[in-house]
């Protein structure tokens, strides 16, 4: 369900941040926002997104400093990463979503769910362990 590289979209933020992401599925479907961990990229969630029901929407974000997403910022805080992810959700006109992340992305997902940043957007959050693809 995750797009091929040709369908990558970009969002610009302060401090010359350019955030690359993909968005697949109907805009009016239930939305899942996937946020990668440190040193990873949006494509890490491609296998997970294949299990989404038909009609759901998947948005996968490359945070600045990962893959082709860039920034000239000098202050690399978790709050800025949350704002980066929020900028993507705003650009995609997401009213509600389930934010999913692993490692650092889990902290960003939780930040999206906090009352401080986006009290009206999250339908839920989920943090995946590093070995998310393993089965018991």
CSV table of N, CA, C and O in Angstrom, one decimal:
chain,number,residue,atom,x,y,z
A,1,UNK,N,0.8,-1.2,0.0
A,1,UNK,CA,0.0,0.0,0.0
A,1,UNK,C,0.9,1.3,0.0
A,1,UNK,O,0.4,2.3,-0.5
A,2,UNK,N,2.1,1.2,0.5
A,2,UNK,CA,2.9,2.4,0.5
A,2,UNK,C,3.4,2.7,-0.9
A,2,UNK,O,3.7,1.8,-1.7
A,3,UNK,N,3.4,4.0,-1.3
A,3,UNK,CA,3.7,4.4,-2.6
A,3,UNK,C,5.1,4.1,-3.0
A,3,UNK,O,6.0,4.0,-2.2
A,4,UNK,N,5.3,4.0,-4.3
A,4,UNK,CA,6.6,3.9,-4.9
A,4,UNK,C,7.2,5.3,-4.8
A,4,UNK,O,6.6,6.3,-4.6
A,5,UNK,N,8.5,5.3,-5.0
A,5,UNK,CA,9.3,6.6,-4.8
A,5,UNK,C,8.8,7.7,-5.7
A,5,UNK,O,8.9,8.9,-5.4
A,6,UNK,N,8.2,7.4,-6.9
A,6,UNK,CA,7.7,8.4,-7.8
A,6,UNK,C,6.6,9.3,-7.2
A,6,UNK,O,6.3,10.4,-7.7
A,7,UNK,N,5.9,8.8,-6.2
A,7,UNK,CA,4.7,9.5,-5.7
A,7,UNK,C,5.1,10.2,-4.4
A,7,UNK,O,4.2,10.6,-3.6
A,8,UNK,N,6.3,10.5,-4.1
A,8,UNK,CA,6.8,11.2,-2.9
A,8,UNK,C,6.3,12.6,-2.9
A,8,UNK,O,6.4,13.3,-4.0
A,9,UNK,N,5.7,13.1,-1.8
A,9,UNK,CA,5.3,14.5,-1.7
A,9,UNK,C,6.2,15.2,-0.7
A,9,UNK,O,6.9,14.5,0.1
A,10,UNK,N,6.2,16.5,-0.7
A,10,UNK,CA,7.0,17.3,0.2
A,10,UNK,C,6.2,18.3,0.9
A,10,UNK,O,5.2,18.8,0.4
A,11,UNK,N,6.7,18.6,2.1
A,11,UNK,CA,6.1,19.7,2.9
A,11,UNK,C,7.3,20.5,3.4
A,11,UNK,O,8.4,20.0,3.7
A,12,UNK,N,7.2,21.9,3.4
A,12,UNK,CA,8.3,22.7,3.9
A,12,UNK,C,7.9,23.3,5.2
A,12,UNK,O,6.7,23.6,5.5
A,13,UNK,N,8.9,23.4,6.1
A,13,UNK,CA,8.8,24.0,7.4
A,13,UNK,C,9.8,25.0,7.7
A,13,UNK,O,10.7,25.2,6.9
A,14,UNK,N,9.8,25.6,8.9
A,14,UNK,CA,10.8,26.6,9.3
A,14,UNK,C,12.2,26.0,9.2
A,14,UNK,O,12.4,24.8,9.2
A,15,UNK,N,13.2,26.8,9.1
A,15,UNK,CA,14.6,26.5,9.1
A,15,UNK,C,15.0,25.6,7.9
A,15,UNK,O,15.7,24.6,8.0
A,16,UNK,N,14.4,25.9,6.8
A,16,UNK,CA,14.6,25.2,5.5
A,16,UNK,C,14.4,23.7,5.6
A,16,UNK,O,15.0,22.9,5.0
A,17,UNK,N,13.4,23.3,6.4
A,17,UNK,CA,13.1,21.9,6.5
A,17,UNK,C,12.2,21.5,5.4
A,17,UNK,O,11.2,22.1,5.1
A,18,UNK,N,12.6,20.4,4.7
A,18,UNK,CA,11.8,19.8,3.6
A,18,UNK,C,11.5,18.4,4.0
A,18,UNK,O,12.5,17.6,4.3
A,19,UNK,N,10.3,18.0,4.2
A,19,UNK,CA,9.9,16.7,4.7
A,19,UNK,C,9.2,16.0,3.6
A,19,UNK,O,8.2,16.4,3.0
A,20,UNK,N,9.8,14.8,3.3
A,20,UNK,CA,9.2,13.9,2.2
A,20,UNK,C,8.3,12.9,2.9
A,20,UNK,O,8.6,12.4,4.0
A,21,UNK,N,7.2,12.6,2.2
A,21,UNK,CA,6.3,11.6,2.7
A,21,UNK,C,5.5,11.0,1.5
A,21,UNK,O,5.5,11.5,0.4
A,22,UNK,N,4.8,9.9,1.8
A,22,UNK,CA,3.9,9.3,0.9
A,22,UNK,C,2.5,9.2,1.5
A,22,UNK,O,2.4,9.2,2.8
A,23,UNK,N,1.5,9.3,0.7
A,23,UNK,CA,0.1,9.1,1.2
A,23,UNK,C,-0.6,8.2,0.2
A,23,UNK,O,-0.7,8.5,-1.0
A,24,UNK,N,-1.1,7.1,0.7
A,24,UNK,CA,-1.9,6.2,-0.1
A,24,UNK,C,-3.2,5.9,0.5
A,24,UNK,O,-3.4,5.8,1.7
A,25,UNK,N,-4.2,5.7,-0.4
A,25,UNK,CA,-5.5,5.3,0.1
A,25,UNK,C,-6.4,6.6,0.0
A,25,UNK,O,-6.0,7.7,-0.2
A,26,UNK,N,-7.7,6.3,0.1
A,26,UNK,CA,-8.7,7.4,0.0
A,26,UNK,C,-8.5,8.4,1.1
A,26,UNK,O,-8.3,8.1,2.3
A,27,UNK,N,-8.6,9.7,0.8
A,27,UNK,CA,-8.5,10.8,1.8
A,27,UNK,C,-9.6,10.7,2.8
A,27,UNK,O,-9.3,11.2,3.9
A,28,UNK,N,-10.7,10.1,2.6
A,28,UNK,CA,-11.7,10.0,3.6
A,28,UNK,C,-11.7,8.7,4.4
A,28,UNK,O,-12.6,8.5,5.2
A,29,UNK,N,-10.7,7.9,4.1
A,29,UNK,CA,-10.6,6.6,4.9
A,29,UNK,C,-10.0,6.8,6.2
A,29,UNK,O,-9.3,7.8,6.5
A,30,UNK,N,-10.1,5.8,7.1
A,30,UNK,CA,-9.3,5.8,8.3
A,30,UNK,C,-7.8,6.0,8.0
A,30,UNK,O,-7.3,5.3,7.1
A,31,UNK,N,-7.1,6.9,8.7
A,31,UNK,CA,-5.7,7.2,8.4
A,31,UNK,C,-4.8,6.7,9.4
A,31,UNK,O,-5.0,6.8,10.6
A,32,UNK,N,-3.7,6.1,8.9
A,32,UNK,CA,-2.6,5.6,9.8
A,32,UNK,C,-1.4,6.4,9.4
A,32,UNK,O,-1.0,6.5,8.2
A,33,UNK,N,-0.7,7.1,10.4
A,33,UNK,CA,0.5,7.9,10.1
A,33,UNK,C,1.7,7.1,10.7
A,33,UNK,O,1.7,6.8,11.9
A,34,UNK,N,2.6,6.7,9.8
A,34,UNK,CA,3.7,5.9,10.2
A,34,UNK,C,5.0,6.8,10.3
A,34,UNK,O,5.3,7.5,9.4
A,35,UNK,N,5.7,6.7,11.4
A,35,UNK,CA,6.8,7.5,11.7
A,35,UNK,C,8.0,6.6,12.1
A,35,UNK,O,7.9,5.9,13.1
A,36,UNK,N,9.0,6.6,11.4
A,36,UNK,CA,10.2,5.7,11.5
A,36,UNK,C,11.0,6.1,12.7
A,36,UNK,O,10.9,7.2,13.3
A,37,UNK,N,11.9,5.2,13.1
A,37,UNK,CA,12.9,5.5,14.2
A,37,UNK,C,14.2,6.1,13.6
A,37,UNK,O,14.3,6.3,12.4
A,38,UNK,N,15.1,6.4,14.6
A,38,UNK,CA,16.3,7.0,14.2
A,38,UNK,C,17.1,6.2,13.2
A,38,UNK,O,17.2,4.9,13.4
A,39,UNK,N,17.6,6.8,12.2
A,39,UNK,CA,18.4,6.1,11.2
A,39,UNK,C,17.6,5.3,10.2
A,39,UNK,O,18.2,4.6,9.4
A,40,UNK,N,16.3,5.3,10.3
A,40,UNK,CA,15.5,4.6,9.3
A,40,UNK,C,14.8,5.5,8.4
A,40,UNK,O,15.2,6.7,8.3
A,41,UNK,N,13.8,5.0,7.6
A,41,UNK,CA,13.1,5.9,6.7
A,41,UNK,C,11.7,5.4,6.5
A,41,UNK,O,11.3,4.3,7.0
A,42,UNK,N,10.9,6.1,5.8
A,42,UNK,CA,9.4,5.8,5.7
A,42,UNK,C,9.1,4.4,5.1
A,42,UNK,O,8.2,3.8,5.5
A,43,UNK,N,10.0,3.9,4.3
A,43,UNK,CA,9.7,2.6,3.6
A,43,UNK,C,9.8,1.5,4.6
A,43,UNK,O,9.4,0.4,4.3
A,44,UNK,N,10.3,1.7,5.8
A,44,UNK,CA,10.4,0.6,6.9
A,44,UNK,C,9.0,0.1,7.2
A,44,UNK,O,8.8,-1.1,7.6
A,45,UNK,N,7.9,0.9,7.0
A,45,UNK,CA,6.6,0.5,7.3
A,45,UNK,C,5.8,-0.2,6.1
A,45,UNK,O,4.7,-0.6,6.3
A,46,UNK,N,6.4,-0.3,5.0
A,46,UNK,CA,5.7,-0.8,3.8
A,46,UNK,C,5.1,-2.2,4.1
A,46,UNK,O,4.0,-2.4,3.7
A,47,UNK,N,5.9,-3.1,4.7
A,47,UNK,CA,5.3,-4.4,5.0
A,47,UNK,C,4.1,-4.4,5.9
A,47,UNK,O,3.1,-5.1,5.8
A,48,UNK,N,4.1,-3.5,6.9
A,48,UNK,CA,3.0,-3.3,7.8
A,48,UNK,C,1.8,-2.8,7.1
A,48,UNK,O,0.6,-3.3,7.3
A,49,UNK,N,1.9,-1.8,6.3
A,49,UNK,CA,0.8,-1.2,5.6
A,49,UNK,C,0.1,-2.1,4.7
A,49,UNK,O,-1.1,-1.9,4.4
A,50,UNK,N,0.7,-3.2,4.2
A,50,UNK,CA,0.0,-4.1,3.3
A,50,UNK,C,-1.1,-4.9,4.0
A,50,UNK,O,-2.0,-5.4,3.4
A,51,UNK,N,-1.1,-4.8,5.4
A,51,UNK,CA,-2.2,-5.5,6.1
A,51,UNK,C,-3.4,-4.6,6.4
A,51,UNK,O,-4.3,-5.0,7.0
A,52,UNK,N,-3.3,-3.3,6.0
A,52,UNK,CA,-4.4,-2.4,6.2
A,52,UNK,C,-5.6,-2.8,5.4
A,52,UNK,O,-5.5,-3.3,4.3
A,53,UNK,N,-6.8,-2.6,5.9
A,53,UNK,CA,-8.0,-2.9,5.1
A,53,UNK,C,-8.1,-2.0,3.9
A,53,UNK,O,-7.7,-0.9,3.9
A,54,UNK,N,-8.7,-2.5,2.9
A,54,UNK,CA,-9.0,-1.7,1.7
A,54,UNK,C,-9.9,-0.5,2.2
A,54,UNK,O,-10.8,-0.7,2.9
A,55,UNK,N,-9.5,0.7,1.7
A,55,UNK,CA,-10.2,1.9,2.1
A,55,UNK,C,-9.5,2.7,3.2
A,55,UNK,O,-9.9,3.8,3.5
A,56,UNK,N,-8.5,2.1,3.9
A,56,UNK,CA,-7.7,2.8,4.8
A,56,UNK,C,-6.6,3.6,4.1
A,56,UNK,O,-6.2,3.3,3.0
A,57,UNK,N,-6.1,4.6,4.8
A,57,UNK,CA,-5.1,5.5,4.2
A,57,UNK,C,-3.8,5.4,5.0
A,57,UNK,O,-3.9,5.3,6.2
A,58,UNK,N,-2.7,5.3,4.3
A,58,UNK,CA,-1.4,5.2,5.0
A,58,UNK,C,-0.6,6.4,4.6
A,58,UNK,O,-0.4,6.7,3.4
A,59,UNK,N,-0.1,7.1,5.6
A,59,UNK,CA,0.9,8.2,5.4
A,59,UNK,C,2.2,7.8,6.1
A,59,UNK,O,2.2,7.5,7.3
A,60,UNK,N,3.3,7.8,5.3
A,60,UNK,CA,4.6,7.5,5.9
A,60,UNK,C,5.5,8.7,5.7
A,60,UNK,O,5.6,9.3,4.6
A,61,UNK,N,6.1,9.1,6.8
A,61,UNK,CA,6.9,10.3,6.9
A,61,UNK,C,8.4,10.0,6.9
A,61,UNK,O,8.8,9.0,7.7
A,62,UNK,N,9.2,10.7,6.2
A,62,UNK,CA,10.7,10.7,6.4
A,62,UNK,C,11.0,12.0,7.2
A,62,UNK,O,10.9,13.1,6.7
A,63,UNK,N,11.3,11.8,8.5
A,63,UNK,CA,11.6,13.0,9.3
A,63,UNK,C,12.9,13.7,8.7
A,63,UNK,O,13.8,13.0,8.2
A,64,UNK,N,13.1,15.0,8.9
A,64,UNK,CA,14.3,15.7,8.5
A,64,UNK,C,15.5,15.0,9.1
A,64,UNK,O,15.5,14.5,10.2
A,65,UNK,N,16.5,14.9,8.2
A,65,UNK,CA,17.8,14.2,8.6
A,65,UNK,C,17.8,12.8,8.2
A,65,UNK,O,18.7,12.1,8.4
A,66,UNK,N,16.7,12.3,7.6
A,66,UNK,CA,16.6,10.9,7.1
A,66,UNK,C,16.1,10.9,5.7
A,66,UNK,O,15.3,11.7,5.2
A,67,UNK,N,16.7,9.9,5.0
A,67,UNK,CA,16.5,9.8,3.5
A,67,UNK,C,16.7,11.1,2.8
A,67,UNK,O,17.8,11.7,3.0
A,68,UNK,N,15.7,11.7,2.1
A,68,UNK,CA,15.9,12.9,1.4
A,68,UNK,C,15.4,14.1,2.1
A,68,UNK,O,15.5,15.3,1.6
A,69,UNK,N,14.8,13.9,3.3
A,69,UNK,CA,14.2,15.0,4.1
A,69,UNK,C,15.4,15.8,4.7
A,69,UNK,O,16.3,15.2,5.3
A,70,UNK,N,15.4,17.1,4.6
A,70,UNK,CA,16.5,17.9,5.1
A,70,UNK,C,16.0,19.0,6.0
A,70,UNK,O,14.9,19.4,6.0
A,71,UNK,N,17.0,19.6,6.7
A,71,UNK,CA,16.7,20.8,7.5
A,71,UNK,C,18.1,21.5,7.8
A,71,UNK,O,19.1,20.8,8.0
A,72,UNK,N,18.0,22.8,7.9
A,72,UNK,CA,19.2,23.6,8.4
A,72,UNK,C,19.1,23.9,9.9
A,72,UNK,O,20.0,24.6,10.4
A,73,UNK,N,18.2,23.3,10.6
A,73,UNK,CA,18.1,23.6,12.0
A,73,UNK,C,19.3,23.2,12.8
A,73,UNK,O,20.0,22.2,12.4
A,74,UNK,N,19.5,23.8,13.9
A,74,UNK,CA,20.6,23.5,14.8
A,74,UNK,C,20.0,22.9,16.1
A,74,UNK,O,20.7,22.3,16.9
A,75,UNK,N,18.7,23.0,16.3
A,75,UNK,CA,18.0,22.5,17.5
A,75,UNK,C,17.2,21.3,17.1
A,75,UNK,O,16.1,21.5,16.6
A,76,UNK,N,17.7,20.1,17.3
A,76,UNK,CA,17.0,18.9,16.9
A,76,UNK,C,16.3,18.3,18.1
A,76,UNK,O,16.8,17.4,18.7
A,77,UNK,N,15.1,18.9,18.5
A,77,UNK,CA,14.4,18.4,19.6
A,77,UNK,C,13.2,17.5,19.2
A,77,UNK,O,12.8,17.5,18.0
A,78,UNK,N,12.7,16.7,20.2
A,78,UNK,CA,11.6,15.9,19.9
A,78,UNK,C,10.4,16.8,19.5
A,78,UNK,O,9.6,16.4,18.6
A,79,UNK,N,10.3,17.9,20.1
A,79,UNK,CA,9.1,18.8,19.8
A,79,UNK,C,9.2,19.2,18.4
A,79,UNK,O,8.1,19.3,17.7
A,80,UNK,N,10.4,19.5,17.8
A,80,UNK,CA,10.5,19.8,16.4
A,80,UNK,C,10.1,18.6,15.5
A,80,UNK,O,9.4,18.8,14.5
A,81,UNK,N,10.5,17.4,15.9
A,81,UNK,CA,10.1,16.3,15.1
A,81,UNK,C,8.6,16.1,15.1
A,81,UNK,O,8.0,15.7,14.1
A,82,UNK,N,7.9,16.3,16.3
A,82,UNK,CA,6.5,16.3,16.3
A,82,UNK,C,5.9,17.3,15.4
A,82,UNK,O,4.9,17.0,14.7
A,83,UNK,N,6.4,18.5,15.4
A,83,UNK,CA,5.9,19.6,14.5
A,83,UNK,C,6.1,19.2,13.1
A,83,UNK,O,5.3,19.5,12.2
A,84,UNK,N,7.2,18.5,12.8
A,84,UNK,CA,7.4,18.1,11.4
A,84,UNK,C,6.4,17.1,11.0
A,84,UNK,O,5.8,17.2,9.9
A,85,UNK,N,6.1,16.1,11.8
A,85,UNK,CA,5.0,15.1,11.5
A,85,UNK,C,3.7,15.8,11.4
A,85,UNK,O,2.9,15.5,10.5
A,86,UNK,N,3.4,16.7,12.3
A,86,UNK,CA,2.1,17.5,12.3
A,86,UNK,C,2.0,18.3,11.0
A,86,UNK,O,0.9,18.4,10.5
A,87,UNK,N,3.1,18.8,10.5
A,87,UNK,CA,3.0,19.6,9.2
A,87,UNK,C,2.6,18.7,8.1
A,87,UNK,O,1.8,19.1,7.2
A,88,UNK,N,3.1,17.5,8.1
A,88,UNK,CA,2.6,16.5,7.0
A,88,UNK,C,1.2,16.2,7.2
A,88,UNK,O,0.4,16.2,6.2
A,89,UNK,N,0.7,15.9,8.4
A,89,UNK,CA,-0.7,15.7,8.6
A,89,UNK,C,-1.6,16.8,8.2
A,89,UNK,O,-2.6,16.7,7.6
A,90,UNK,N,-1.2,18.0,8.5
A,90,UNK,CA,-1.9,19.2,8.1
A,90,UNK,C,-1.9,19.4,6.6
A,90,UNK,O,-3.0,19.7,6.0
A,91,UNK,N,-0.8,19.1,5.9
A,91,UNK,CA,-0.7,19.2,4.5
A,91,UNK,C,-1.6,18.2,3.8
A,91,UNK,O,-2.2,18.5,2.7
A,92,UNK,N,-1.8,17.1,4.4
A,92,UNK,CA,-2.7,16.0,3.9
A,92,UNK,C,-4.1,16.1,4.4
A,92,UNK,O,-4.9,15.3,4.1
A,93,UNK,N,-4.4,17.2,5.1
A,93,UNK,CA,-5.8,17.5,5.6
A,93,UNK,C,-6.3,16.4,6.4
A,93,UNK,O,-7.5,16.0,6.3
A,94,UNK,N,-5.5,15.8,7.3
A,94,UNK,CA,-5.9,14.7,8.2
A,94,UNK,C,-6.6,15.3,9.4
A,94,UNK,O,-6.1,16.1,10.1
A,95,UNK,N,-7.8,14.9,9.6
A,95,UNK,CA,-8.6,15.3,10.7
A,95,UNK,C,-8.3,14.5,11.9
A,95,UNK,O,-8.3,14.9,13.1
A,96,UNK,N,-8.2,13.1,11.7
A,96,UNK,CA,-7.9,12.2,12.8
A,96,UNK,C,-7.1,11.1,12.2
A,96,UNK,O,-7.2,10.7,11.0
A,97,UNK,N,-6.2,10.5,13.0
A,97,UNK,CA,-5.4,9.4,12.6
A,97,UNK,C,-4.9,8.5,13.7
A,97,UNK,O,-5.1,8.9,14.9
A,98,UNK,N,-4.4,7.3,13.4
A,98,UNK,CA,-3.7,6.5,14.4
A,98,UNK,C,-2.2,6.7,14.0
A,98,UNK,O,-1.8,6.5,12.9
A,99,UNK,N,-1.5,7.3,15.0
A,99,UNK,CA,-0.1,7.5,14.8
A,99,UNK,C,0.7,6.3,15.2
A,99,UNK,O,0.6,5.9,16.4
A,100,UNK,N,1.5,5.8,14.4
A,100,UNK,CA,2.3,4.5,14.6
A,100,UNK,C,3.8,4.9,14.5
A,100,UNK,O,4.2,5.4,13.5
A,101,UNK,N,4.6,4.5,15.4
A,101,UNK,CA,6.0,4.7,15.3
A,101,UNK,C,6.8,3.6,16.0
A,101,UNK,O,6.3,2.9,16.9
A,102,UNK,N,8.1,3.5,15.7
A,102,UNK,CA,9.0,2.6,16.4
A,102,UNK,C,10.2,3.4,16.9
A,102,UNK,O,10.6,4.4,16.2
A,103,UNK,N,10.7,3.1,18.0
A,103,UNK,CA,11.9,3.8,18.6
A,103,UNK,C,11.6,5.3,18.7
A,103,UNK,O,10.6,5.7,19.2
A,104,UNK,N,12.4,6.1,18.1
A,104,UNK,CA,12.2,7.6,18.1
A,104,UNK,C,10.8,7.9,17.5
A,104,UNK,O,10.2,8.8,18.0
A,105,UNK,N,10.4,7.2,16.5
A,105,UNK,CA,9.1,7.5,15.9
A,105,UNK,C,8.0,7.2,16.8
A,105,UNK,O,6.9,7.9,16.7
A,106,UNK,N,8.2,6.3,17.8
A,106,UNK,CA,7.1,6.1,18.8
A,106,UNK,C,7.0,7.3,19.7
A,106,UNK,O,5.9,7.7,20.1
A,107,UNK,N,8.1,8.0,20.0
A,107,UNK,CA,8.0,9.2,20.8
A,107,UNK,C,7.4,10.3,20.1
A,107,UNK,O,6.6,11.1,20.6
A,108,UNK,N,7.6,10.4,18.8
A,108,UNK,CA,6.9,11.4,17.9
A,108,UNK,C,5.4,11.1,17.9
A,108,UNK,O,4.6,12.0,18.0
A,109,UNK,N,5.1,9.8,17.7
A,109,UNK,CA,3.7,9.4,17.7
A,109,UNK,C,3.0,9.8,19.0
A,109,UNK,O,1.9,10.3,19.0
A,110,UNK,N,3.6,9.6,20.1
A,110,UNK,CA,3.0,9.9,21.4
A,110,UNK,C,2.9,11.4,21.5
A,110,UNK,O,2.0,12.0,22.0
A,111,UNK,N,3.9,12.2,21.0
A,111,UNK,CA,3.9,13.6,21.0
A,111,UNK,C,2.7,14.1,20.1
A,111,UNK,O,2.0,15.1,20.5
A,112,UNK,N,2.4,13.5,19.0
A,112,UNK,CA,1.2,13.9,18.2
A,112,UNK,C,-0.1,13.7,19.0
A,112,UNK,O,-1.0,14.5,18.8
A,113,UNK,N,-0.1,12.7,19.9
A,113,UNK,CA,-1.3,12.5,20.7
A,113,UNK,C,-1.4,13.3,21.9
A,113,UNK,O,-2.4,13.3,22.6
A,114,UNK,N,-0.4,14.1,22.2
A,114,UNK,CA,-0.4,14.9,23.5
A,114,UNK,C,-1.4,16.1,23.3
A,114,UNK,O,-1.6,16.6,22.2
A,115,UNK,N,-1.9,16.5,24.4
A,115,UNK,CA,-2.8,17.7,24.4
A,115,UNK,C,-2.0,18.9,24.0
A,115,UNK,O,-2.6,19.9,23.5
A,116,UNK,N,-0.7,18.9,24.2
A,116,UNK,CA,0.1,20.1,23.9
A,116,UNK,C,0.1,20.4,22.4
A,116,UNK,O,0.1,21.6,22.0
A,117,UNK,N,0.2,19.4,21.6
A,117,UNK,CA,0.3,19.6,20.2
A,117,UNK,C,-1.0,19.4,19.4
A,117,UNK,O,-1.4,20.3,18.7
A,118,UNK,N,-1.6,18.3,19.4
A,118,UNK,CA,-2.7,18.0,18.5
A,118,UNK,C,-3.8,17.3,19.3
A,118,UNK,O,-4.1,16.1,18.9
A,119,UNK,N,-4.5,17.9,20.2
A,119,UNK,CA,-5.5,17.1,21.0
A,119,UNK,C,-6.7,16.6,20.1
A,119,UNK,O,-7.3,15.6,20.4
A,120,UNK,N,-6.9,17.2,19.0
A,120,UNK,CA,-8.1,16.8,18.2
A,120,UNK,C,-7.7,15.8,17.1
A,120,UNK,O,-8.6,15.2,16.5
A,121,UNK,N,-6.5,15.6,16.8
A,121,UNK,CA,-6.1,14.8,15.6
A,121,UNK,C,-6.0,13.3,15.9
A,121,UNK,O,-6.6,12.5,15.1
A,122,UNK,N,-5.3,12.8,16.9
A,122,UNK,CA,-5.1,11.3,17.0
A,122,UNK,C,-6.4,10.6,17.3
A,122,UNK,O,-7.1,10.9,18.2
A,123,UNK,N,-6.5,9.5,16.6
A,123,UNK,CA,-7.6,8.5,17.0
A,123,UNK,C,-6.9,7.5,17.9
A,123,UNK,O,-7.6,6.7,18.5
A,124,UNK,N,-5.6,7.5,18.0
A,124,UNK,CA,-4.9,6.6,18.9
A,124,UNK,C,-3.4,6.6,18.5
A,124,UNK,O,-3.0,7.2,17.5
A,125,UNK,N,-2.6,6.0,19.3
A,125,UNK,CA,-1.1,5.9,19.0
A,125,UNK,C,-0.7,4.5,19.3
A,125,UNK,O,-1.3,3.8,20.1
A,126,UNK,N,0.4,4.1,18.6
A,126,UNK,CA,1.0,2.8,18.9
A,126,UNK,C,2.5,2.9,18.7
A,126,UNK,O,2.9,3.5,17.7
A,127,UNK,N,3.2,2.3,19.6
A,127,UNK,CA,4.7,2.2,19.4
A,127,UNK,C,5.0,0.7,19.1
A,127,UNK,O,4.7,-0.1,19.9
A,128,UNK,N,5.7,0.5,18.0
A,128,UNK,CA,6.1,-0.8,17.7
A,128,UNK,C,7.5,-1.1,18.2
A,128,UNK,O,8.4,-0.2,18.1
A,129,UNK,N,7.8,-2.3,18.7
A,129,UNK,CA,9.1,-2.6,19.1
A,129,UNK,C,10.0,-2.7,17.9
A,129,UNK,O,9.6,-2.8,16.8
A,130,UNK,N,11.3,-2.6,18.1
A,130,UNK,CA,12.3,-2.6,17.0
A,130,UNK,C,12.1,-3.8,16.2
A,130,UNK,O,12.2,-3.8,15.0
A,131,UNK,N,11.8,-5.0,16.8
A,131,UNK,CA,11.7,-6.2,16.0
A,131,UNK,C,10.2,-6.4,15.7
A,131,UNK,O,9.6,-7.5,15.9
A,132,UNK,N,9.5,-5.4,15.1
A,132,UNK,CA,8.1,-5.4,14.9
A,132,UNK,C,7.7,-6.6,13.9
A,132,UNK,O,6.6,-7.1,14.0
A,133,UNK,N,8.5,-7.0,13.0
A,133,UNK,CA,8.2,-8.0,12.1
A,133,UNK,C,8.3,-9.4,12.6
A,133,UNK,O,7.8,-10.4,12.0
A,134,UNK,N,8.7,-9.6,13.8
A,134,UNK,CA,8.9,-11.0,14.4
A,134,UNK,C,7.6,-11.5,14.9
A,134,UNK,O,6.7,-10.8,15.4
A,135,UNK,N,7.4,-12.8,14.8
A,135,UNK,CA,6.2,-13.4,15.3
A,135,UNK,C,6.6,-14.3,16.5
A,135,UNK,O,7.7,-14.8,16.6
A,136,UNK,N,5.6,-14.6,17.3
A,136,UNK,CA,5.9,-15.4,18.5
A,136,UNK,C,5.9,-16.9,18.2
A,136,UNK,O,5.4,-17.3,17.2
